[in-house]
PDB file of C-alpha atoms and ligand atoms in Angstrom:
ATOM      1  CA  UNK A 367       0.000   0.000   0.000  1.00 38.00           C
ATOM      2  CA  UNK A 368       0.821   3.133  -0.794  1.00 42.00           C
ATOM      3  CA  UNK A 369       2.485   5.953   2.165  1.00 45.00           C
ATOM      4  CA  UNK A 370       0.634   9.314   0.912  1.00 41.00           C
ATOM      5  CA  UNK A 371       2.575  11.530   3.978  1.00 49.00           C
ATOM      6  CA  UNK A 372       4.568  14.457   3.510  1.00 92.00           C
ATOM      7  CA  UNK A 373       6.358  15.362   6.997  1.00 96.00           C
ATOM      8  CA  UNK A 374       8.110  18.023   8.577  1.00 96.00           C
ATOM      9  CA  UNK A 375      10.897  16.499  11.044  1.00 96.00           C
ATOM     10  CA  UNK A 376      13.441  18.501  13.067  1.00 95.00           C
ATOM     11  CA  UNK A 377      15.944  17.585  15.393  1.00 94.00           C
ATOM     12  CA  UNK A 378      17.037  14.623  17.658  1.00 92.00           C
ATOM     13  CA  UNK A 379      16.065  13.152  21.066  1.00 92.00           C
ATOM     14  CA  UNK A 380      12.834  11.301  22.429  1.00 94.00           C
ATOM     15  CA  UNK A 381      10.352  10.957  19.033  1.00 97.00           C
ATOM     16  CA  UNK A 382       7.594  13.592  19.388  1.00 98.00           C
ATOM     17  CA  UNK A 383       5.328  13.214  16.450  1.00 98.00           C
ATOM     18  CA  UNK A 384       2.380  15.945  15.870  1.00 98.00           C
ATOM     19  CA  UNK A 385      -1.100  15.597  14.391  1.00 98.00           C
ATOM     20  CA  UNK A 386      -2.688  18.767  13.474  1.00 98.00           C
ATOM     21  CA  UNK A 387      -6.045  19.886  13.632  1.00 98.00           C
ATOM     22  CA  UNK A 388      -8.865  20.220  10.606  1.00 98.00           C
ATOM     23  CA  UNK A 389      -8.616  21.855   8.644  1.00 98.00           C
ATOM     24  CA  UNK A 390      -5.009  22.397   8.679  1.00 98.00           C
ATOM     25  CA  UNK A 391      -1.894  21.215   7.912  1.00 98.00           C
ATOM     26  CA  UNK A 392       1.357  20.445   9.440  1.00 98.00           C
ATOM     27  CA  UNK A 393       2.310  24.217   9.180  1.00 97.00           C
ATOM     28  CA  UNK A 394       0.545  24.883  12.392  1.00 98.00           C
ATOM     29  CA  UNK A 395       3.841  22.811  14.488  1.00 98.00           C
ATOM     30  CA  UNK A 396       6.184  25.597  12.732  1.00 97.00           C
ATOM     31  CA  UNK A 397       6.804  26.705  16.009  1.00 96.00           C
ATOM     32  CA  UNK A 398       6.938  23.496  17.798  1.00 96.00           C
ATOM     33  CA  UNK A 399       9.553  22.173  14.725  1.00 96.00           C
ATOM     34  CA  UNK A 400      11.872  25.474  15.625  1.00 94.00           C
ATOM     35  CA  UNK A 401      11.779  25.052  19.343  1.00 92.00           C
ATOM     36  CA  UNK A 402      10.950  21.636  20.986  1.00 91.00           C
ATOM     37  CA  UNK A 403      14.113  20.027  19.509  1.00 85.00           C
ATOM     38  CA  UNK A 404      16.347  21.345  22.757  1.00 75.00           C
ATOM     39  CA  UNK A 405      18.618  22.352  23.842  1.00 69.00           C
ATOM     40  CA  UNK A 406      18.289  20.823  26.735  1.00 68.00           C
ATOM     41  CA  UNK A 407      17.648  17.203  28.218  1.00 68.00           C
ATOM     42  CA  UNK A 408      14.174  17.082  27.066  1.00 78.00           C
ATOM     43  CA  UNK A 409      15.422  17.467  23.349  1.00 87.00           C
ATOM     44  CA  UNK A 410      12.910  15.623  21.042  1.00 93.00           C
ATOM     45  CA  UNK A 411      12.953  14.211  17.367  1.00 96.00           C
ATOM     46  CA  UNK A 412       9.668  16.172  15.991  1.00 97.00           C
ATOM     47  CA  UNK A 413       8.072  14.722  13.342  1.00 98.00           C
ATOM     48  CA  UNK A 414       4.859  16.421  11.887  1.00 98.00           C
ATOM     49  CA  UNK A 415       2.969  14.759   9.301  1.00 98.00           C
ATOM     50  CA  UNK A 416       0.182  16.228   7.144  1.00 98.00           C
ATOM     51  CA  UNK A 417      -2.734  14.092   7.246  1.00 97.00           C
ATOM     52  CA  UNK A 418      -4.027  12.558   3.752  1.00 96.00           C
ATOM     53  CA  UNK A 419      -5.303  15.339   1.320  1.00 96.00           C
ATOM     54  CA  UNK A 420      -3.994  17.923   3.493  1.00 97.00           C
ATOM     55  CA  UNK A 421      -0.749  19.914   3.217  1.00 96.00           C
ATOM     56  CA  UNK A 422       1.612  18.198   0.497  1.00 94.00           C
ATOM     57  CA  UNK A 423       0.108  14.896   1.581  1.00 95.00           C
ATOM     58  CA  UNK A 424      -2.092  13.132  -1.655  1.00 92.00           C
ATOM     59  CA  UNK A 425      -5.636  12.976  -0.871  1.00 93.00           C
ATOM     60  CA  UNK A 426      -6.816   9.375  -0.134  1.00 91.00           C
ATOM     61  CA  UNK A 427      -8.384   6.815  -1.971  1.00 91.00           C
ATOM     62  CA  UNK A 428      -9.556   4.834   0.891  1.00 94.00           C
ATOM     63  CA  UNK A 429     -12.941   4.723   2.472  1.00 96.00           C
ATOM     64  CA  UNK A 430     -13.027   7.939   5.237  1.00 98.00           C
ATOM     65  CA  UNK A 431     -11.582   6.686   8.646  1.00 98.00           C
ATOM     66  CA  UNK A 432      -9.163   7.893  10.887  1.00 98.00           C
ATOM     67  CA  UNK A 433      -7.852   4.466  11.330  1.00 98.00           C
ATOM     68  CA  UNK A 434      -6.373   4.757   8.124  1.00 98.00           C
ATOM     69  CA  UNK A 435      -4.685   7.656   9.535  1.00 98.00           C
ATOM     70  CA  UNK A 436      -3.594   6.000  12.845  1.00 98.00           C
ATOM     71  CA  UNK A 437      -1.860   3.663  10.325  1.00 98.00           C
ATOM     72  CA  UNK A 438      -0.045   5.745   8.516  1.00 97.00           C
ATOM     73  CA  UNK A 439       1.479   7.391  11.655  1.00 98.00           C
ATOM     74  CA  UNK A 440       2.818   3.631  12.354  1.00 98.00           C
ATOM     75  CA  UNK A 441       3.911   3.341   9.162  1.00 97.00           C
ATOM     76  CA  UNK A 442       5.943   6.883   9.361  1.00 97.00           C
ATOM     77  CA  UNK A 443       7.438   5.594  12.582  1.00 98.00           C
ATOM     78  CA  UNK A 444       8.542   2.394  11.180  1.00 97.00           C
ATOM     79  CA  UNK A 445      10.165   4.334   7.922  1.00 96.00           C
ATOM     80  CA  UNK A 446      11.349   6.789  10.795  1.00 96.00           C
ATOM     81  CA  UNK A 447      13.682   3.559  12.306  1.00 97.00           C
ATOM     82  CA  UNK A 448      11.683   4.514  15.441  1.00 97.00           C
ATOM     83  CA  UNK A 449      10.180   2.185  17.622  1.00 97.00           C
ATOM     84  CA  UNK A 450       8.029   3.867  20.272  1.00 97.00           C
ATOM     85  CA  UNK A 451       7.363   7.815  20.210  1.00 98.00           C
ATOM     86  CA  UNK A 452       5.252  10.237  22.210  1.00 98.00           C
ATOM     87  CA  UNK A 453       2.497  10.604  19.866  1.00 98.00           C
ATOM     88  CA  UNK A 454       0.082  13.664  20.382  1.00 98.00           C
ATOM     89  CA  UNK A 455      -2.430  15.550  18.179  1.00 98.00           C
ATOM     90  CA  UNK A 456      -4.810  18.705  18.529  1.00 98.00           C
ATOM     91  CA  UNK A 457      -8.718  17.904  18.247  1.00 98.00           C
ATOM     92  CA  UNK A 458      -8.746  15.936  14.980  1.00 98.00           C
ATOM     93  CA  UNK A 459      -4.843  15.077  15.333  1.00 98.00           C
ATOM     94  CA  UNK A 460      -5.872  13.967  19.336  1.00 98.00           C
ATOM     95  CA  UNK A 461      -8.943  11.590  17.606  1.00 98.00           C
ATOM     96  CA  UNK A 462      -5.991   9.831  15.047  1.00 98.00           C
ATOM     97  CA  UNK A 463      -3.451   9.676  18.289  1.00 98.00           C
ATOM     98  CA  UNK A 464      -6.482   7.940  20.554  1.00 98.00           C
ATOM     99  CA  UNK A 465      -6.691   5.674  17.616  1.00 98.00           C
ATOM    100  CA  UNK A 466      -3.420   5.108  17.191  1.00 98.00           C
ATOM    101  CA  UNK A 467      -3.339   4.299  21.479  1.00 98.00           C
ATOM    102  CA  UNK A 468      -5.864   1.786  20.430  1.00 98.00           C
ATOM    103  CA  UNK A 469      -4.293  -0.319  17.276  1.00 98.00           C
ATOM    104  CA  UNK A 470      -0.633   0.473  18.248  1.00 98.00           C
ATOM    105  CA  UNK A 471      -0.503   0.957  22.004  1.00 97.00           C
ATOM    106  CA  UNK A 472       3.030  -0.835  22.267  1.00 97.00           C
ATOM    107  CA  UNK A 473       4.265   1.925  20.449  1.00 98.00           C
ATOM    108  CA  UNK A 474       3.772   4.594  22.810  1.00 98.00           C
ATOM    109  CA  UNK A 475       6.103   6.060  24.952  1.00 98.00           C
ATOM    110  CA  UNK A 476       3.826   8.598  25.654  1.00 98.00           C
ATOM    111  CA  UNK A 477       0.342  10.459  24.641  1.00 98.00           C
ATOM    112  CA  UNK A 478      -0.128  13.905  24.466  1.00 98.00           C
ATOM    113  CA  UNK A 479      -4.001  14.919  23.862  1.00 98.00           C
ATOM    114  CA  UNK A 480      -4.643  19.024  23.320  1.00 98.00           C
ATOM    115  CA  UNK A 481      -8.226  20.623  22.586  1.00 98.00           C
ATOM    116  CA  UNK A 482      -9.757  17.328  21.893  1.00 98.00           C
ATOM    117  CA  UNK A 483     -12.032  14.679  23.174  1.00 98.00           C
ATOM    118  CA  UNK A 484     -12.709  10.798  23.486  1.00 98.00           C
ATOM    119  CA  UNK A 485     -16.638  10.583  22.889  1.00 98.00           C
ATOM    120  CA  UNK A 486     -17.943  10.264  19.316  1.00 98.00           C
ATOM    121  CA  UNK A 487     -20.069  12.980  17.474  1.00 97.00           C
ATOM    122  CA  UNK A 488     -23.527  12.990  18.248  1.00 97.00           C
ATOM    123  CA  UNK A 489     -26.152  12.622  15.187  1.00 98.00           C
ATOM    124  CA  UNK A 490     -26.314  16.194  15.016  1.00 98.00           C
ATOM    125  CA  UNK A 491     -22.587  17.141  14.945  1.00 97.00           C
ATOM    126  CA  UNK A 492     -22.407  14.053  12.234  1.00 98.00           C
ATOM    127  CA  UNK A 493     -25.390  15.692   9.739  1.00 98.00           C
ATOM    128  CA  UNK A 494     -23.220  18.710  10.193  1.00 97.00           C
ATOM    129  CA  UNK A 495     -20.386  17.128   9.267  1.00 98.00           C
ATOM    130  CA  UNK A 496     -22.186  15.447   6.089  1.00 98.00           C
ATOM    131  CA  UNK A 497     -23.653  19.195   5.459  1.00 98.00           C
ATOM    132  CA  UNK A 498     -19.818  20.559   5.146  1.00 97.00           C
ATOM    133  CA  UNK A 499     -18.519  17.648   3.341  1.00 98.00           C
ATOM    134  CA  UNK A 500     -20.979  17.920   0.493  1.00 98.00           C
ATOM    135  CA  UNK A 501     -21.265  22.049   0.534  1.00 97.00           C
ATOM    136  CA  UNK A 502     -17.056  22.563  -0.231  1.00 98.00           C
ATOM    137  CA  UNK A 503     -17.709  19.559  -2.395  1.00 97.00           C
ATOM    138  CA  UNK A 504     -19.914  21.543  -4.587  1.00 98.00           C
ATOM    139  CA  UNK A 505     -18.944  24.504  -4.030  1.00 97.00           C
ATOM    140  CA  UNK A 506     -15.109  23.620  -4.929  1.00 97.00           C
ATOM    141  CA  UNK A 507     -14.616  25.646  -2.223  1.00 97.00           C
ATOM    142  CA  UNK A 508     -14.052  26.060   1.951  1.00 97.00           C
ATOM    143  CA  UNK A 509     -14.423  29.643   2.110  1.00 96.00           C
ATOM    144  CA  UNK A 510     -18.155  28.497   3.897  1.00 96.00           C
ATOM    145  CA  UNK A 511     -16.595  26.599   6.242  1.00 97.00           C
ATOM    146  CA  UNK A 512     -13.889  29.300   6.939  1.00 97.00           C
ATOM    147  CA  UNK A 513     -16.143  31.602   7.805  1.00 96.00           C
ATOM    148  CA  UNK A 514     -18.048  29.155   9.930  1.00 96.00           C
ATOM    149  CA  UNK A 515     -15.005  28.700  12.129  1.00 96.00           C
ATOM    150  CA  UNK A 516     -13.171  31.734  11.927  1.00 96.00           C
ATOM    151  CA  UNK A 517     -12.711  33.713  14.219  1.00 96.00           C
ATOM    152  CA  UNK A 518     -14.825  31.541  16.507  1.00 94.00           C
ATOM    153  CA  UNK A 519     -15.692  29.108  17.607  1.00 97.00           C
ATOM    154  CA  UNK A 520     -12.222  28.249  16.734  1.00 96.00           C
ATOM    155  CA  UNK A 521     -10.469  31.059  18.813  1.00 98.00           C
ATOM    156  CA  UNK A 522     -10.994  32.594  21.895  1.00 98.00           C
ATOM    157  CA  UNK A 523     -12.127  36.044  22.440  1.00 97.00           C
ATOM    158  CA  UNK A 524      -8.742  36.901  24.234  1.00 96.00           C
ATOM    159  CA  UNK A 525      -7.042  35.898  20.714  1.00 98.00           C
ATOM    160  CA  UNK A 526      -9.463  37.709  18.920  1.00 97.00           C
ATOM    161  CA  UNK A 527      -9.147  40.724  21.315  1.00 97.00           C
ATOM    162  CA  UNK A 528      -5.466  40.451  21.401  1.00 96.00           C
ATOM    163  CA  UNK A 529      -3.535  38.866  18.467  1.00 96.00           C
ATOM    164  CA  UNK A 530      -5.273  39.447  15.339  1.00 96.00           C
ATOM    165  CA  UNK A 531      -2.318  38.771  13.520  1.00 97.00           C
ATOM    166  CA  UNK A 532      -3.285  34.864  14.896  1.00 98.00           C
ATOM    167  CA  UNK A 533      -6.561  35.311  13.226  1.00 97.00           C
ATOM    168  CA  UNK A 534      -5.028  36.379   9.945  1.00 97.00           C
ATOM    169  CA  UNK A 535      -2.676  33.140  10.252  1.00 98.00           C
ATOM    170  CA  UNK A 536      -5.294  30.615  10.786  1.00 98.00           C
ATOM    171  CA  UNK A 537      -7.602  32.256   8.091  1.00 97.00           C
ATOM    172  CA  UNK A 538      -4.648  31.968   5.622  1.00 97.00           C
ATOM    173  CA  UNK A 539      -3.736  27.895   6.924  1.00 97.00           C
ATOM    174  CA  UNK A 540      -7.355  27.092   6.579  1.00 97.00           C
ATOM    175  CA  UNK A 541      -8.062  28.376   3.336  1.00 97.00           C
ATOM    176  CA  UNK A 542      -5.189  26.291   2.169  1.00 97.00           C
ATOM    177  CA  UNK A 543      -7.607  23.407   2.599  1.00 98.00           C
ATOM    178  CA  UNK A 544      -8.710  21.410  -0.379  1.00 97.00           C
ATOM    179  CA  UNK A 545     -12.371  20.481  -0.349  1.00 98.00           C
ATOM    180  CA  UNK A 546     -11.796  16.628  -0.979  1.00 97.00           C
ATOM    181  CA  UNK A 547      -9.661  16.506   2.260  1.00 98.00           C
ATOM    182  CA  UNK A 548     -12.351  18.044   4.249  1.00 98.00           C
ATOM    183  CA  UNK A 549     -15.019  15.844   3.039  1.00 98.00           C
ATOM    184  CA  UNK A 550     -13.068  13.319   3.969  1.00 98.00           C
ATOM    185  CA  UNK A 551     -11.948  14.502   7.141  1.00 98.00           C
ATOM    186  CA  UNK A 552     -15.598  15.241   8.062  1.00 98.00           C
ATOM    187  CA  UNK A 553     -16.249  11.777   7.065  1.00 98.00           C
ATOM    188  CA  UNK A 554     -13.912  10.115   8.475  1.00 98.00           C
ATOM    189  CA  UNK A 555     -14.273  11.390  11.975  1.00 98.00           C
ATOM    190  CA  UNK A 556     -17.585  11.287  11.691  1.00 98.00           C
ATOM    191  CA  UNK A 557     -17.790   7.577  11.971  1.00 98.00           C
ATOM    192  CA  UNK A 558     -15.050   7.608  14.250  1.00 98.00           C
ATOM    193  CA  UNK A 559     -15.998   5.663  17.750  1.00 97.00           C
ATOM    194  CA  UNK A 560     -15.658   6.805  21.286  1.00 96.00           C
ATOM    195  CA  UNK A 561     -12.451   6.452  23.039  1.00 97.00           C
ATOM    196  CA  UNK A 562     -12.954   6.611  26.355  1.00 97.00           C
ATOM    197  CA  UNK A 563     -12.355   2.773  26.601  1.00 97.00           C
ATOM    198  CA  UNK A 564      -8.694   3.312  25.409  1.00 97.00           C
ATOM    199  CA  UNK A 565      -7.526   5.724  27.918  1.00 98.00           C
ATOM    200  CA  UNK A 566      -7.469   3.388  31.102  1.00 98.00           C
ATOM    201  CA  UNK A 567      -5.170   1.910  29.042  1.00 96.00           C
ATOM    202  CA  UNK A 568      -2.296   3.826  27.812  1.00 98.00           C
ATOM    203  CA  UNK A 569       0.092   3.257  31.252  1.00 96.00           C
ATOM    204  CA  UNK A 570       2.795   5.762  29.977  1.00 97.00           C
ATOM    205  CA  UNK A 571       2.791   9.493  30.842  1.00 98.00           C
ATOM    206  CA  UNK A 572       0.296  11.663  29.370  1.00 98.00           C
ATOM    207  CA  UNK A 573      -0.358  15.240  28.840  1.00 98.00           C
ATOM    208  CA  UNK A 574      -3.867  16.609  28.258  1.00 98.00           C
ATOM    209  CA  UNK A 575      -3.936  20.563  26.934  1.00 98.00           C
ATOM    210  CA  UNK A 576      -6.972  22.762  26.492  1.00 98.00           C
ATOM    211  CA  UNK A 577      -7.238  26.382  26.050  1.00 98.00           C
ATOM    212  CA  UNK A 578      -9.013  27.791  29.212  1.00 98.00           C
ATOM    213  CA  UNK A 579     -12.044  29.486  26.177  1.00 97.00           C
ATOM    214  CA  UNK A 580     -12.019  26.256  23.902  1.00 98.00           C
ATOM    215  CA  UNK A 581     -15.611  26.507  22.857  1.00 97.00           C
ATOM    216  CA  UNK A 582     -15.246  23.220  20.544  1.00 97.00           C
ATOM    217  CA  UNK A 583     -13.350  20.320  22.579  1.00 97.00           C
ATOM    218  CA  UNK A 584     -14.093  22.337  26.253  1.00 97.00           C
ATOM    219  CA  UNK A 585     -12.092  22.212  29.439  1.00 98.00           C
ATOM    220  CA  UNK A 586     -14.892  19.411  31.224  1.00 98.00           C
ATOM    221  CA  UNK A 587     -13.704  16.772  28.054  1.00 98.00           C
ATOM    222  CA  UNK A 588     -10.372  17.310  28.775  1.00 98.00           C
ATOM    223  CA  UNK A 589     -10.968  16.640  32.563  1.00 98.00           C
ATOM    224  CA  UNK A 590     -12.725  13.792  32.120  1.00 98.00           C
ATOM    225  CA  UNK A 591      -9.637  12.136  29.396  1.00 98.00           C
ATOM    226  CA  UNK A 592      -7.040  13.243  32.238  1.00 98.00           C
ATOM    227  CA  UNK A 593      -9.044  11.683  34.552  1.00 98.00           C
ATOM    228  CA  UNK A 594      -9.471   8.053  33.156  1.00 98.00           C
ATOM    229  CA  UNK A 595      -5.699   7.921  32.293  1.00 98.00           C
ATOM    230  CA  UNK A 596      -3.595   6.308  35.016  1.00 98.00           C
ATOM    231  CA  UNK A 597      -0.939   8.754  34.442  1.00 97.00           C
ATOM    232  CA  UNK A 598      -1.895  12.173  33.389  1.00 98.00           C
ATOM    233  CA  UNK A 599      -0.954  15.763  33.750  1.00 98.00           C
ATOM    234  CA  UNK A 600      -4.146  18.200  33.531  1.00 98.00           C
ATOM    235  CA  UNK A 601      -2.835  21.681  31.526  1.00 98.00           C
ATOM    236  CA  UNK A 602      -5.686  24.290  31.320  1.00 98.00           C
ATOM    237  CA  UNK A 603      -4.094  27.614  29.757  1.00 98.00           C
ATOM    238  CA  UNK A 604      -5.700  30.833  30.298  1.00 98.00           C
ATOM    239  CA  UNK A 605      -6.283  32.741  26.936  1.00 97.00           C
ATOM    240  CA  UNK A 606      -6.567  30.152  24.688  1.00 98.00           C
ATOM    241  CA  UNK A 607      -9.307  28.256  22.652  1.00 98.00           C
ATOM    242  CA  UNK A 608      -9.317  25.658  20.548  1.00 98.00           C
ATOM    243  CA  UNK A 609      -5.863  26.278  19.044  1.00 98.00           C
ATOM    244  CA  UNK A 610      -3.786  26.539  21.926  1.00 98.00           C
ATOM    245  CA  UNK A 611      -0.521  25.879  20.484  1.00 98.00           C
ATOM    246  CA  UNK A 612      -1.041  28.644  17.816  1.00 98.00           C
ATOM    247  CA  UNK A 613      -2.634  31.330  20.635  1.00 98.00           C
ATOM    248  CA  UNK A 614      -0.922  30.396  24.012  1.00 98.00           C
ATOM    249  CA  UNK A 615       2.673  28.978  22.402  1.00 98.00           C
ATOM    250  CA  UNK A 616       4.625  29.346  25.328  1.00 97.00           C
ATOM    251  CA  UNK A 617       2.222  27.745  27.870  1.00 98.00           C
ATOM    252  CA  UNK A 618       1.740  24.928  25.536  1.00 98.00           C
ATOM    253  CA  UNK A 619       5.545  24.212  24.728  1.00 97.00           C
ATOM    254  CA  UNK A 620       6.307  24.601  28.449  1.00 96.00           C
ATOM    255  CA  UNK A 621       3.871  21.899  28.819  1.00 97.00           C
ATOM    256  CA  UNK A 622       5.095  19.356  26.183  1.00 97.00           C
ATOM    257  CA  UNK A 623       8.435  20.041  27.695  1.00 95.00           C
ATOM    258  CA  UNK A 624       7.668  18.889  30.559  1.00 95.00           C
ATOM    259  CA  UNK A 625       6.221  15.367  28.999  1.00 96.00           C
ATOM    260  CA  UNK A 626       9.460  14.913  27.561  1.00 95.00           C
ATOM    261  CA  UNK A 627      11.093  14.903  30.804  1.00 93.00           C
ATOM    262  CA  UNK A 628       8.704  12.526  32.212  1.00 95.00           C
ATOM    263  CA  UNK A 629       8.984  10.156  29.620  1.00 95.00           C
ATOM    264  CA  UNK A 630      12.617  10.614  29.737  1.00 91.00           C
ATOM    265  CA  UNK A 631      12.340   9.731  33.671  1.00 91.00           C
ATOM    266  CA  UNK A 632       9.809   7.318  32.703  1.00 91.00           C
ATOM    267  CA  UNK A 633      12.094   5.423  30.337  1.00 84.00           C
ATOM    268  CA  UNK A 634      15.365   5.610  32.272  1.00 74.00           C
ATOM    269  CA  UNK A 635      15.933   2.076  33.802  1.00 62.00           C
TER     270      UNK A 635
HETATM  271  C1  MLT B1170     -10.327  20.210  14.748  1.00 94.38           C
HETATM  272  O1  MLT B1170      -9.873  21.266  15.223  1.00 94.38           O
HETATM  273  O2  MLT B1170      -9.559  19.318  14.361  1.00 94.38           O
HETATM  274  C2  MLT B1170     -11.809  20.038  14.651  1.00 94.38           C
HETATM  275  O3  MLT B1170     -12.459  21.003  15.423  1.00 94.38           O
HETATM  276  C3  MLT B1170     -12.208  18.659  15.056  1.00 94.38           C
HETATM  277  C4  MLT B1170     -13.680  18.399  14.881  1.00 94.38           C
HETATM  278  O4  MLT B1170     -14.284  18.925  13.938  1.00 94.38           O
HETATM  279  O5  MLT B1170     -14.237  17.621  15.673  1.00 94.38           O
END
């Protein structure tokens, strides 16, 4: 079968690998490629994939699922000559790292879960999903989904208060969308299933990150995946929404930092 990833990698140290959100790319981790290699002793190997159809990755010819996704991130690890990583995503990069906990759980050295959440859509939030997928289908288009996210719910009012320049940026990464991947992606998570059954689980450290104003994955689902995993660290950051690393980078590197040095600990014999 065919790999269709393109990914950004910097660095060397523990393997941190990065699923972005949807509708972006792997461009969101810019900031997370230039600064969570090191210096010091929680230096990582970052490796940020785009997800199929998004970024420089081909759209996919398989049947919508974010298994298929989960997959590939095993298959970039094993073409990566790297056996276990701390795997972590944001909302729809958290759903493809829960389902990666669940098919590839020996892989993990440790799970990092921001602005996302284990239950599955309800019917509602899946005809909405359906709605998108076939509106930027016919449209050719995802300026109507752009402008249903942007600025909110996606970002909080603080960001939209006091960094409009973060605004313009995640205007400019979602636009880059094509309308297949979204479909897709709407698709695919979509049918996705609950997770909550995989988190009691994953025995290595964990990190779960919300923005303190995420209006989309909120602060009560993150409490309630850092409380069914054995060994979890709670981050709420003031400020942020659903984007955290993008409008509260410092809190959130600060806090992946210090996941690295508790795998590191973790893994020391
Ligand atoms: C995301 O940021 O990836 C999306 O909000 C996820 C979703 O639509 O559930």
């Amino acid at each position: 079968m065919s790999e269709p990833q393109h990914v950004r990698e910097s660095g060397t140290g523990t393997p941190l690998v990065l699923l972005h959100a949807f509708p972006l790319s792997s461009r969101m981790w810019e900031r997370q490629l230039a600064v969570l290699p090191g210096p010091d002793g929680t230096a990582a190997r970052v490796l940020a994939p785009d997800l199929r159809g998004f970024g420089a990755a081909p759209q996919s010819g398989e049947a919508p699922s974010l298994d298929v996704l989960a997959d590939d991130v095993a298959r970039l690890l094993d073409r990566s000559g790297v056996g276990r990583a701390v795997v972590g995503g944001l909302s729809m990069g958290g759903y493809v790292a829960l389902a990666f906990a669940r098919r590839h759980g020996d892989r993990l050295a440790g799970l990092l879960l921001a602005d996302t959440k284990a239950d599955p859509d309800t019917g509602e939030a899946r005809a909405n999903r359906e709605r998108i997928a076939r509106a930027v289908l016919a449209r050719d288009s995802v300026r109507l989904l752009v402008d249903e996210q942007l600025p909110q719910p996606q970002l909080s009012a603080t960001t939209v208060r006091e960094r409009p320049e973060v605004v313009d940026r995640v205007r400019a990464l979602m636009s880059e969308a094509a309308p297949a991947a979204v479909a897709w992606a709407q698709r695919a998570m979509a049918a996705r299933p609950g997770s909550r059954d995989v988190l009691p689980a994953v025995s290595v450290p964990a990190l779960v990150v919300v923005g303190e104003e995420d209006a989309i994955t909120p602060v009560g689902d993150a409490r309630a995946m850092a409380g069914a995993l054995p060994d979890a660290e709670l981050r709420i950051v003031p400020g942020a929404g659903h984007l955290t690393p993008l409008e509260a980078p410092d809190a959130f590197d600060d806090a992946v930092r210090a996941l690295l040095a508790r795998v590191t600990a973790a893994d020391r014999p």
